[in-house]
Coordinates of C-alpha atoms in Angstrom, one line a residue:
X226 CA 101.4 126.9 62.5
X227 CA 106.0 122.9 65.3
X228 CA 107.4 119.2 67.5
X229 CA 106.7 120.6 71.7
X230 CA 114.4 113.9 79.5
X231 CA 112.1 117.6 79.1
X232 CA 114.2 119.5 81.1
X233 CA 117.3 121.4 79.3
X234 CA 117.1 118.7 76.2
X235 CA 114.8 120.7 74.8
X236 CA 116.8 124.3 74.9
X237 CA 119.8 122.2 73.9
X238 CA 117.6 121.1 71.2
X239 CA 116.8 124.2 70.0
X240 CA 120.3 125.5 69.9
X241 CA 121.3 122.3 68.4
X242 CA 119.0 123.2 65.5
X243 CA 120.0 127.3 65.4
X244 CA 123.5 126.3 64.9
X245 CA 122.6 123.1 62.2
X246 CA 120.8 125.4 60.1
X247 CA 123.1 128.6 60.5
X248 CA 126.4 125.9 59.2
X249 CA 124.5 124.4 56.6
X250 CA 122.4 127.2 54.8
X251 CA 119.7 125.0 54.8
X252 CA 117.7 121.7 56.3
X253 CA 120.0 118.8 57.1
X254 CA 120.6 116.0 59.2
X255 CA 122.7 116.5 62.1
X256 CA 125.9 114.6 62.7
X257 CA 123.9 111.9 64.4
X258 CA 122.3 110.6 60.8
X259 CA 123.9 109.4 58.1
X260 CA 121.3 110.9 55.8
X261 CA 122.4 113.9 53.3
X262 CA 121.2 117.1 53.4
X263 CA 118.3 118.4 51.4
X264 CA 120.3 121.5 50.5
X265 CA 123.2 119.0 49.0
X266 CA 120.4 117.2 47.0
X267 CA 119.1 120.3 45.6
X268 CA 122.3 122.1 45.1
X269 CA 124.3 118.8 43.9
X270 CA 121.0 116.9 41.8
X271 CA 123.5 113.7 41.5
X272 CA 122.8 113.3 45.6
X273 CA 119.7 112.8 45.1
X274 CA 119.3 109.0 43.8
X275 CA 116.7 108.9 40.5
X276 CA 113.5 107.9 41.1
X277 CA 113.5 104.9 39.0
X278 CA 115.9 103.4 41.1
X279 CA 112.8 102.8 43.9
X280 CA 111.1 100.8 42.1
X281 CA 114.2 98.4 41.6
X282 CA 114.9 98.7 45.8
X283 CA 115.2 96.0 47.8
X284 CA 112.0 95.5 50.1
X285 CA 113.0 96.4 53.8
X286 CA 113.2 93.4 56.0
X287 CA 110.0 93.1 58.2
X288 CA 109.7 94.0 62.3
X289 CA 110.9 90.9 63.6
X290 CA 109.7 91.6 67.1
X291 CA 105.7 91.7 66.3
X292 CA 103.0 89.2 65.6
X293 CA 102.1 90.2 62.1
X294 CA 99.7 87.0 61.4
X295 CA 96.5 88.7 61.7
X296 CA 95.7 91.0 59.2
X297 CA 94.6 94.2 60.2
X298 CA 93.8 97.8 58.4
X299 CA 95.2 100.8 59.7
X300 CA 93.4 104.1 59.7
X301 CA 96.0 106.8 58.8
X302 CA 94.9 110.4 59.4
X303 CA 96.1 113.8 57.8
X304 CA 95.1 117.1 57.7
X305 CA 93.9 119.1 54.7
X306 CA 92.3 117.7 51.2
X307 CA 93.1 114.5 49.5
X308 CA 94.8 114.6 45.8
X309 CA 92.7 113.2 43.2
X310 CA 94.7 110.4 42.1
X311 CA 94.9 109.0 46.3
X312 CA 93.4 105.7 45.4
X313 CA 95.7 104.6 42.9
X314 CA 98.3 105.9 45.3
X315 CA 96.7 103.7 48.0
X316 CA 96.4 100.4 46.2
X317 CA 100.1 100.1 45.3
X318 CA 100.9 101.1 48.7
X319 CA 99.0 98.0 50.1
X320 CA 100.2 95.7 47.5
X321 CA 103.4 96.0 49.2
X322 CA 102.4 96.5 53.3
X323 CA 99.9 93.4 52.5
X324 CA 102.9 91.6 51.3
X325 CA 105.4 92.7 54.1
X326 CA 103.3 93.5 56.5
X327 CA 100.0 91.9 56.7
X328 CA 98.4 95.1 56.7
X329 CA 96.5 97.4 54.7
X330 CA 95.9 101.2 54.9
X331 CA 93.0 104.0 54.2
X332 CA 94.3 107.3 54.1
X333 CA 92.1 109.4 55.5
X334 CA 92.0 113.7 55.4
X335 CA 90.1 116.1 57.5
X336 CA 89.9 118.5 54.3
X337 CA 90.9 122.3 55.8
X338 CA 87.2 123.6 56.5
X339 CA 87.2 123.4 60.5
X340 CA 90.2 121.0 60.6
X341 CA 90.5 121.8 63.8
X342 CA 87.1 120.5 65.1
X343 CA 87.6 117.6 63.4
X344 CA 91.0 116.9 64.6
X345 CA 89.4 117.3 68.2
X346 CA 87.0 115.0 67.3
X347 CA 88.8 112.2 66.5
X348 CA 91.0 112.0 69.9
X349 CA 88.1 112.5 71.8
X350 CA 85.6 110.1 70.3
X351 CA 87.3 107.0 70.7
X352 CA 86.9 106.7 66.5
X353 CA 89.3 104.1 65.2
X354 CA 92.6 106.0 64.9
X355 CA 96.4 104.4 64.1
X356 CA 98.5 107.1 63.2
X357 CA 97.5 110.8 63.2
X358 CA 99.7 114.5 62.2
X359 CA 100.7 116.5 65.0
X360 CA 102.3 119.7 65.2
X361 CA 102.9 122.7 67.2
X362 CA 100.3 124.3 65.8
X363 CA 97.8 121.0 66.3
X364 CA 98.8 121.6 70.0
X365 CA 100.5 118.6 70.0
X366 CA 101.8 119.2 73.3
X367 CA 98.7 119.6 75.1
X368 CA 97.1 117.0 73.4
X369 CA 99.9 114.7 74.8
X370 CA 100.2 116.2 78.1
X371 CA 96.5 114.9 78.4
X372 CA 97.0 111.6 77.4
X373 CA 95.3 111.7 73.8
X374 CA 98.7 109.6 72.7
X375 CA 100.4 106.4 73.5
X376 CA 104.1 106.4 74.6
X377 CA 106.2 105.4 72.1
X378 CA 109.5 104.8 73.6
X379 CA 108.8 101.2 74.7
X380 CA 107.2 100.4 71.2
X381 CA 109.6 101.5 68.9
X382 CA 112.4 99.4 69.8
X383 CA 110.4 96.5 69.1
X384 CA 108.0 97.8 66.3
X385 CA 110.1 100.3 64.3
X386 CA 114.0 100.3 65.3
X387 CA 114.9 101.0 62.1
X388 CA 113.3 104.1 62.6
X389 CA 114.1 104.7 65.9
X390 CA 117.9 104.2 64.9
X391 CA 117.2 106.8 62.3
X392 CA 115.6 109.7 64.3
X393 CA 118.6 112.0 65.9
X394 CA 118.4 111.3 70.0
X395 CA 118.7 115.2 70.2
X396 CA 114.9 115.0 68.3
X397 CA 113.5 112.6 70.4
X398 CA 114.2 114.5 73.4
X399 CA 113.3 117.3 71.9
X400 CA 109.4 116.2 71.4
X401 CA 109.3 114.3 74.8
X402 CA 106.4 115.7 77.2
X403 CA 106.8 114.6 80.9
X404 CA 109.8 112.5 80.0
X405 CA 107.8 110.3 77.3
X406 CA 107.9 110.4 73.6
X407 CA 104.5 110.8 71.8
X408 CA 105.6 111.2 68.4
X409 CA 107.6 110.4 65.8
X410 CA 109.5 113.8 64.5
X411 CA 110.4 114.8 61.1
X412 CA 114.2 115.1 60.4
X413 CA 113.6 117.5 57.6
X414 CA 115.1 120.8 58.9
X415 CA 113.4 124.0 57.8
X416 CA 112.4 127.3 58.3
X417 CA 108.3 127.6 58.4
X418 CA 108.3 131.7 59.9
X419 CA 105.9 133.7 57.1
X420 CA 106.5 135.8 54.2
X421 CA 104.7 138.2 52.0
X422 CA 103.3 136.0 48.4
X423 CA 102.3 138.5 45.6
X424 CA 102.1 138.5 42.4
X425 CA 106.0 140.0 41.2
X426 CA 104.8 140.7 37.2
X427 CA 101.9 142.4 38.7
X428 CA 104.3 144.4 40.7
X429 CA 106.2 145.4 38.2
X430 CA 104.0 146.6 35.6
X431 CA 101.9 148.8 38.2
X432 CA 105.2 150.0 39.6
X433 CA 104.2 148.9 42.9
X434 CA 106.2 148.9 46.6
X435 CA 107.8 145.7 47.3
X436 CA 105.9 144.6 50.3
X437 CA 107.8 144.3 53.3
X438 CA 105.5 145.7 56.1
X439 CA 102.3 146.2 56.7
X440 CA 101.8 149.7 55.0
X441 CA 103.9 148.7 52.2
X442 CA 101.9 145.3 51.5
X443 CA 98.9 148.0 51.5
X444 CA 100.0 150.0 49.0
X445 CA 100.5 147.1 46.8
X446 CA 96.9 145.5 47.2
X447 CA 95.9 149.4 46.6
X448 CA 97.5 149.2 43.0
X449 CA 96.2 146.0 42.4
X450 CA 92.8 147.0 43.5
X451 CA 92.8 150.0 41.0
X452 CA 94.5 148.6 38.3
X453 CA 93.4 144.5 38.1
X454 CA 89.6 144.9 39.3
X455 CA 89.0 141.0 38.1
X456 CA 91.1 139.9 40.8
X457 CA 91.3 139.6 44.3
X458 CA 93.8 141.8 45.9
X459 CA 94.1 139.5 48.7
X460 CA 93.3 135.8 48.9
X461 CA 91.8 135.1 52.2
X462 CA 89.3 132.1 53.5
X463 CA 87.3 131.2 56.4
X464 CA 90.2 130.5 58.9
X465 CA 90.4 134.2 59.6
X466 CA 91.9 133.1 62.8
X467 CA 95.2 131.6 61.3
X468 CA 95.4 133.3 58.2
X469 CA 94.5 136.6 59.1
X470 CA 94.8 137.5 62.6
X471 CA 97.6 135.0 64.1
X472 CA 99.7 136.1 60.7
X473 CA 99.4 139.9 61.2
X474 CA 100.5 139.5 64.4
X475 CA 103.6 138.0 63.5
X476 CA 104.7 140.5 60.6
X477 CA 103.9 143.6 63.7
X478 CA 106.0 142.1 66.2
X479 CA 108.6 139.5 68.0
X480 CA 105.6 137.5 69.2
X481 CA 107.2 133.5 70.8
X482 CA 107.3 130.6 68.9
X483 CA 103.7 130.0 67.2
X484 CA 100.0 131.4 67.9
X485 CA 99.1 131.6 71.4
X486 CA 95.8 130.8 72.7
X487 CA 93.0 132.8 74.9
X488 CA 94.1 136.2 73.5
X489 CA 97.5 135.7 75.6
X490 CA 100.2 138.0 74.2
X491 CA 104.2 137.3 74.7
X492 CA 106.8 138.6 73.3
X493 CA 110.1 136.8 72.3
X494 CA 112.5 139.3 73.9
X495 CA 110.6 139.6 77.1
X496 CA 109.1 135.9 77.6
X497 CA 108.4 136.5 81.3
X498 CA 106.1 139.4 80.6
X499 CA 102.7 137.5 80.2
X500 CA 99.9 140.1 79.1
X501 CA 96.2 139.9 77.3
X502 CA 96.3 141.2 73.7
X503 CA 92.7 140.6 73.5
X504 CA 91.0 143.8 74.4
X505 CA 94.3 145.7 74.1
X506 CA 95.3 148.8 72.4
X507 CA 97.2 146.8 69.8
X508 CA 94.5 144.3 69.2
X509 CA 92.2 147.4 68.4
X510 CA 94.8 149.3 66.1
X511 CA 95.1 145.7 64.4
X512 CA 91.7 145.1 63.6
X513 CA 91.4 148.7 62.3
X514 CA 93.7 148.0 59.7
X515 CA 91.9 144.4 58.8
X516 CA 88.5 146.5 58.6
X517 CA 90.0 149.2 56.4
X518 CA 91.0 146.1 54.2
X519 CA 87.7 145.0 54.1
X520 CA 86.2 148.1 53.4
X521 CA 88.8 148.8 50.4
X522 CA 87.4 145.2 49.0
X523 CA 90.9 143.5 49.2
X524 CA 89.0 140.2 50.4
X525 CA 85.7 138.9 50.0
X526 CA 82.8 140.3 52.4
X527 CA 81.2 136.5 52.6
X528 CA 84.8 135.4 53.7
X529 CA 83.7 133.3 56.6
X530 CA 82.4 131.2 54.0
X531 CA 85.1 130.9 52.0
X532 CA 86.7 127.5 52.1
X533 CA 89.4 127.4 49.0
X534 CA 92.8 127.0 50.2
X535 CA 95.0 130.4 50.0
X536 CA 97.0 129.0 47.6
X537 CA 94.5 127.8 44.7
X538 CA 93.2 131.5 44.1
X539 CA 96.9 132.6 43.3
X540 CA 97.9 129.4 41.1
X541 CA 94.9 130.4 38.9
X542 CA 94.9 134.3 39.2
X543 CA 92.1 135.0 40.9
X544 CA 93.8 136.5 43.8
X545 CA 97.0 138.6 43.5
X546 CA 98.7 138.1 47.4
X547 CA 99.1 136.1 50.2
X548 CA 99.3 137.8 53.8
X549 CA 101.6 135.4 54.7
X550 CA 103.3 131.9 53.7
X551 CA 106.4 129.7 54.5
X552 CA 109.6 129.6 51.9
X553 CA 108.4 125.7 51.0
X554 CA 104.6 126.4 50.5
X555 CA 105.1 129.8 48.5
X556 CA 107.9 127.6 46.1
X557 CA 104.9 124.8 45.6
X558 CA 102.6 127.5 45.0
X559 CA 104.5 129.0 42.7
X560 CA 105.6 126.2 41.0
X561 CA 102.1 125.2 39.9
X562 CA 101.4 128.7 39.0
X563 CA 104.2 128.5 36.5
X564 CA 102.8 125.6 35.2
X565 CA 100.2 126.6 33.8
X566 CA 101.2 130.4 33.6
X567 CA 105.2 130.3 32.7
X568 CA 105.2 134.1 32.3
X569 CA 103.7 135.4 35.7
X570 CA 106.2 135.5 38.4
X571 CA 105.9 135.6 42.1
X572 CA 107.5 137.5 44.7
X573 CA 108.4 137.0 48.4
X574 CA 109.7 138.7 51.6
X575 CA 110.1 137.2 54.5
X576 CA 108.8 138.7 57.6
X577 CA 112.2 138.4 59.3
X578 CA 113.1 141.7 57.0
X579 CA 110.6 143.6 59.4
X580 CA 110.8 141.6 62.9
X581 CA 114.6 141.2 62.7
X582 CA 114.6 137.5 63.4
X583 CA 113.6 134.3 62.4
X584 CA 113.6 130.8 64.1
X585 CA 114.0 127.6 62.7
X586 CA 111.7 124.7 63.1
X587 CA 111.7 122.5 66.6
X588 CA 111.3 119.2 65.7
X589 CA 107.5 119.1 67.0
X590 CA 106.5 121.0 63.9
X591 CA 105.8 118.0 62.0
X592 CA 105.4 114.3 63.3
X593 CA 103.0 111.5 63.8
X594 CA 101.6 109.8 66.9
X595 CA 99.5 106.5 67.5
X596 CA 96.5 107.4 69.6
X597 CA 95.4 106.0 72.5
X598 CA 92.6 104.5 70.9
X599 CA 94.5 102.9 68.3
X600 CA 94.4 98.9 68.6
X601 CA 97.1 98.1 66.0
X602 CA 100.0 100.5 67.6
X603 CA 103.2 98.2 67.2
X604 CA 101.5 97.7 62.8
X605 CA 100.9 101.0 63.2
X606 CA 104.8 102.3 63.9
X607 CA 105.9 99.4 61.5
X608 CA 104.0 101.1 59.0
X609 CA 105.1 104.2 59.5
X610 CA 108.9 103.1 59.6
X611 CA 108.2 102.3 56.1
X612 CA 106.5 105.2 55.1
X613 CA 110.0 107.3 56.4
X614 CA 112.6 104.8 55.9
X615 CA 111.9 102.8 53.1
X616 CA 112.4 104.5 49.6
X617 CA 109.8 102.6 47.6
X618 CA 106.9 103.5 50.2
X619 CA 108.5 107.2 50.6
X620 CA 108.6 108.3 47.2
X621 CA 105.6 106.5 46.1
X622 CA 103.5 108.7 49.0
X623 CA 105.2 111.9 48.7
X624 CA 105.2 112.2 44.8
X625 CA 103.3 109.6 42.9
X626 CA 104.1 107.2 40.3
X627 CA 107.3 108.3 38.2
X628 CA 106.6 108.6 35.0
X629 CA 102.8 109.3 35.6
X630 CA 103.1 112.0 38.0
X631 CA 106.5 113.1 38.1
X632 CA 110.1 112.7 35.9
X633 CA 113.6 113.3 37.2
X634 CA 115.5 115.5 34.9
X635 CA 118.9 116.0 35.8
X636 CA 118.1 114.8 39.0
X637 CA 115.5 117.7 39.6
X638 CA 111.9 116.4 40.4
X639 CA 109.5 117.7 37.4
X640 CA 105.8 117.5 37.5
X641 CA 104.0 115.4 34.6
X642 CA 101.2 118.2 33.1
X643 CA 100.5 121.1 35.0
X644 CA 98.7 121.6 38.3
X645 CA 95.4 121.0 36.7
X646 CA 95.5 118.2 35.2
X647 CA 98.0 116.6 37.7
X648 CA 96.7 113.7 39.6
X649 CA 99.2 113.9 42.9
X650 CA 101.4 116.9 42.9
X651 CA 104.6 117.2 44.8
X652 CA 103.8 116.5 48.3
X653 CA 100.2 115.9 47.8
X654 CA 99.0 114.2 50.6
X655 CA 100.9 116.8 53.0
X656 CA 103.4 114.6 54.1
X657 CA 105.8 117.1 55.5
X658 CA 106.2 114.6 58.5
X659 CA 107.5 111.6 56.6
X660 CA 110.3 113.5 54.6
X661 CA 113.6 112.0 54.3
X662 CA 116.5 114.0 53.4
X663 CA 117.6 111.1 51.8
X664 CA 114.9 110.3 49.2
X665 CA 113.8 114.1 48.6
X666 CA 113.4 115.2 45.2
X667 CA 113.2 118.9 44.3
X668 CA 111.8 121.2 41.6
X669 CA 114.9 123.2 40.3
X670 CA 113.2 126.1 42.1
X671 CA 114.1 124.8 45.0
X672 CA 117.1 126.6 44.5
X673 CA 115.3 130.0 45.3
X674 CA 114.2 128.3 49.1
X675 CA 117.8 127.5 49.7
X676 CA 118.5 131.4 48.9
X677 CA 115.9 132.6 51.4
X678 CA 117.2 129.8 54.0
X679 CA 120.6 131.4 53.5
X680 CA 119.3 135.0 53.9
X681 CA 117.0 133.4 57.4
X682 CA 120.1 132.0 58.4
X683 CA 121.8 135.5 59.3
X684 CA 119.1 136.3 61.6
X685 CA 118.3 132.8 63.1
X686 CA 117.3 132.9 66.5
X687 CA 116.6 129.8 68.4
X688 CA 113.0 128.2 69.2
X689 CA 113.2 128.4 73.0
X690 CA 109.4 128.1 73.6
X691 CA 107.8 125.2 71.8
X692 CA 108.9 122.4 74.2
X693 CA 106.2 124.1 76.3
X694 CA 103.0 121.8 77.4
X695 CA 100.0 123.5 78.6
X696 CA 98.0 121.7 81.1
X697 CA 94.3 122.8 80.8
X698 CA 92.7 119.9 82.8
X699 CA 91.7 122.3 85.6
X700 CA 90.0 124.9 82.8
X701 CA 88.6 122.4 80.1
X702 CA 84.8 123.8 80.7
X703 CA 86.3 127.3 80.5
X704 CA 88.7 126.6 77.6
X705 CA 86.0 124.9 75.3
X706 CA 83.8 128.1 76.4
X707 CA 86.3 130.4 75.1
X708 CA 87.0 128.5 71.7
X709 CA 83.0 129.3 71.4
X710 CA 83.2 132.9 72.2
X711 CA 86.1 133.5 69.8
X712 CA 84.6 131.9 67.0
X713 CA 81.1 134.0 67.5
X714 CA 82.2 137.2 68.9
X715 CA 86.2 137.3 67.7
X716 CA 85.7 136.2 64.3
X717 CA 83.9 138.9 62.6
X718 CA 86.5 141.1 63.9
X719 CA 89.3 139.1 62.4
X720 CA 87.7 139.4 59.2
X721 CA 86.7 143.0 59.4
X722 CA 83.2 142.6 59.6
X723 CA 82.4 144.8 62.5
X724 CA 81.9 148.6 61.8
X725 CA 82.6 149.9 65.4
X726 CA 85.9 147.7 66.4
X727 CA 85.9 149.3 69.9
X728 CA 82.3 148.6 70.6
X729 CA 82.9 145.1 69.2
X730 CA 86.1 144.3 70.8
X731 CA 84.2 145.5 74.0
X732 CA 81.4 143.0 73.4
X733 CA 83.5 140.0 72.7
X734 CA 85.6 141.1 76.2
X735 CA 82.6 140.9 78.5
X736 CA 81.6 137.4 76.8
X737 CA 85.2 136.1 77.3
X738 CA 85.2 137.1 80.8
X739 CA 81.7 135.3 81.5
X740 CA 83.4 132.7 79.9
X741 CA 86.1 132.4 82.6
X742 CA 89.3 134.3 80.2
X743 CA 90.6 135.7 83.6
X744 CA 91.1 132.2 84.9
X745 CA 92.4 130.7 82.1
X746 CA 95.0 133.7 81.4
X747 CA 96.2 133.5 84.6
X748 CA 96.5 129.7 84.6
X749 CA 98.4 130.0 81.5
X750 CA 100.8 132.5 82.7
X751 CA 101.7 130.3 86.0
X752 CA 102.6 127.1 83.9
X753 CA 104.4 129.4 81.3
X754 CA 106.4 131.4 83.8
X755 CA 107.4 128.3 85.6
X756 CA 108.6 126.7 81.8
X757 CA 110.5 130.1 81.7
X758 CA 112.1 129.8 84.8
X759 CA 112.9 125.9 84.6
X760 CA 114.2 126.4 81.2
X761 CA 116.3 129.5 82.7
X762 CA 114.6 131.3 80.1
X763 CA 114.9 135.7 80.9

């Protein structure tokens, strides 16, 4: 689900990122940063300084350019659920922040239930928010273009000069919207393309096929259903658009970048051919497969009420597979699963084996912005600088307390206890955006992720499209109406709950057209073609 002067800088940055990934076999900073690469840290454990040093690391200097005389409380918003020991971590962070910035912070989480609606409300209600996660899949580009965030280029030199220097200039350029910087991009480079996740031990036990495409994945699910009646073959939850439909489309074709809105279809290899996926034979055929999976009992009939993450049922043995997940999260799931069930195995097959290509992340993929409603923009950036560049803040919020939540053995991260007893697992705050390659700790199993990245490097293509920023100001009402139509009429189709797919699609399309679908799709197409023309993308 990516970070999106705006012209050739974005395109050149995409090529630079792809080249860097191909050259280094994993995620690393480009030559403009002095930080060692994560691949070096994991390949040579000694390259990662032991976490014990973080306790003795000298405090970074307080920013000299801002007024810290008045105490403030910063509201920091992250997506997903909060770890059990969040209050312990927050207390320790605030002990440092109060002494160094005369500020305390409240870490807030949306949960994964209807996170998109909650996110929209946070940015539209004028609520007190000082820092908020951004990504291509949270529509950073559109929110930035509509004025939801404060521009940062004038604030950074004053409030966070070390952070400004730390992020390579090509990344700052890549996240610009209409010439302005609205988010602080993560410098950790990775692939977040999806792949099939499945219980490899069960696959071996019942001699099932390795999932490599939809047909072999369905055969695997059939085998689980037949041989393991107590296990749900497929882990799925209420986000059937993001976790079922969007991922299903990624397996089957060469769609560009992240999920496209309003039922639009665009292929990577023919980016100027913009069509309506909604209502097409392509969509109907996809939905019939999903309906068949529902009828076979691969996932719950009440899926639209299921609020679990996709990963939890895998780690607890309640489900056997995920339709798609990225390599890093697959590794985290495997690590948690094997902490309680070391005899279980988890397998992974990148979609690139079927699609024929993968794209490294764009800088827009993970970031943090200061909403326009913030009353403490300078202090917020100064605090975020510490989250990224100060080892004490960074490792505490990424891994917890050394000795309590993790240990470092031979340079590798090791969880204390297991996934059920540990109160702050690795990256327990979903802190993807403030990863610092210099401070990152990897579980030994991350070597397997490196191997996947090596594999994807061989078929890498640059992300040419994430820099596109939609301006929906002229069709905001129709856009909102289409969101409601999708949830009411398309979601049941995505969940396989509509018996007659053709009739269901026709009904949904009728409602969508009345809501303004054709106007919205045409306006989006016009903007898209202007973007590809500007960038010289054929």
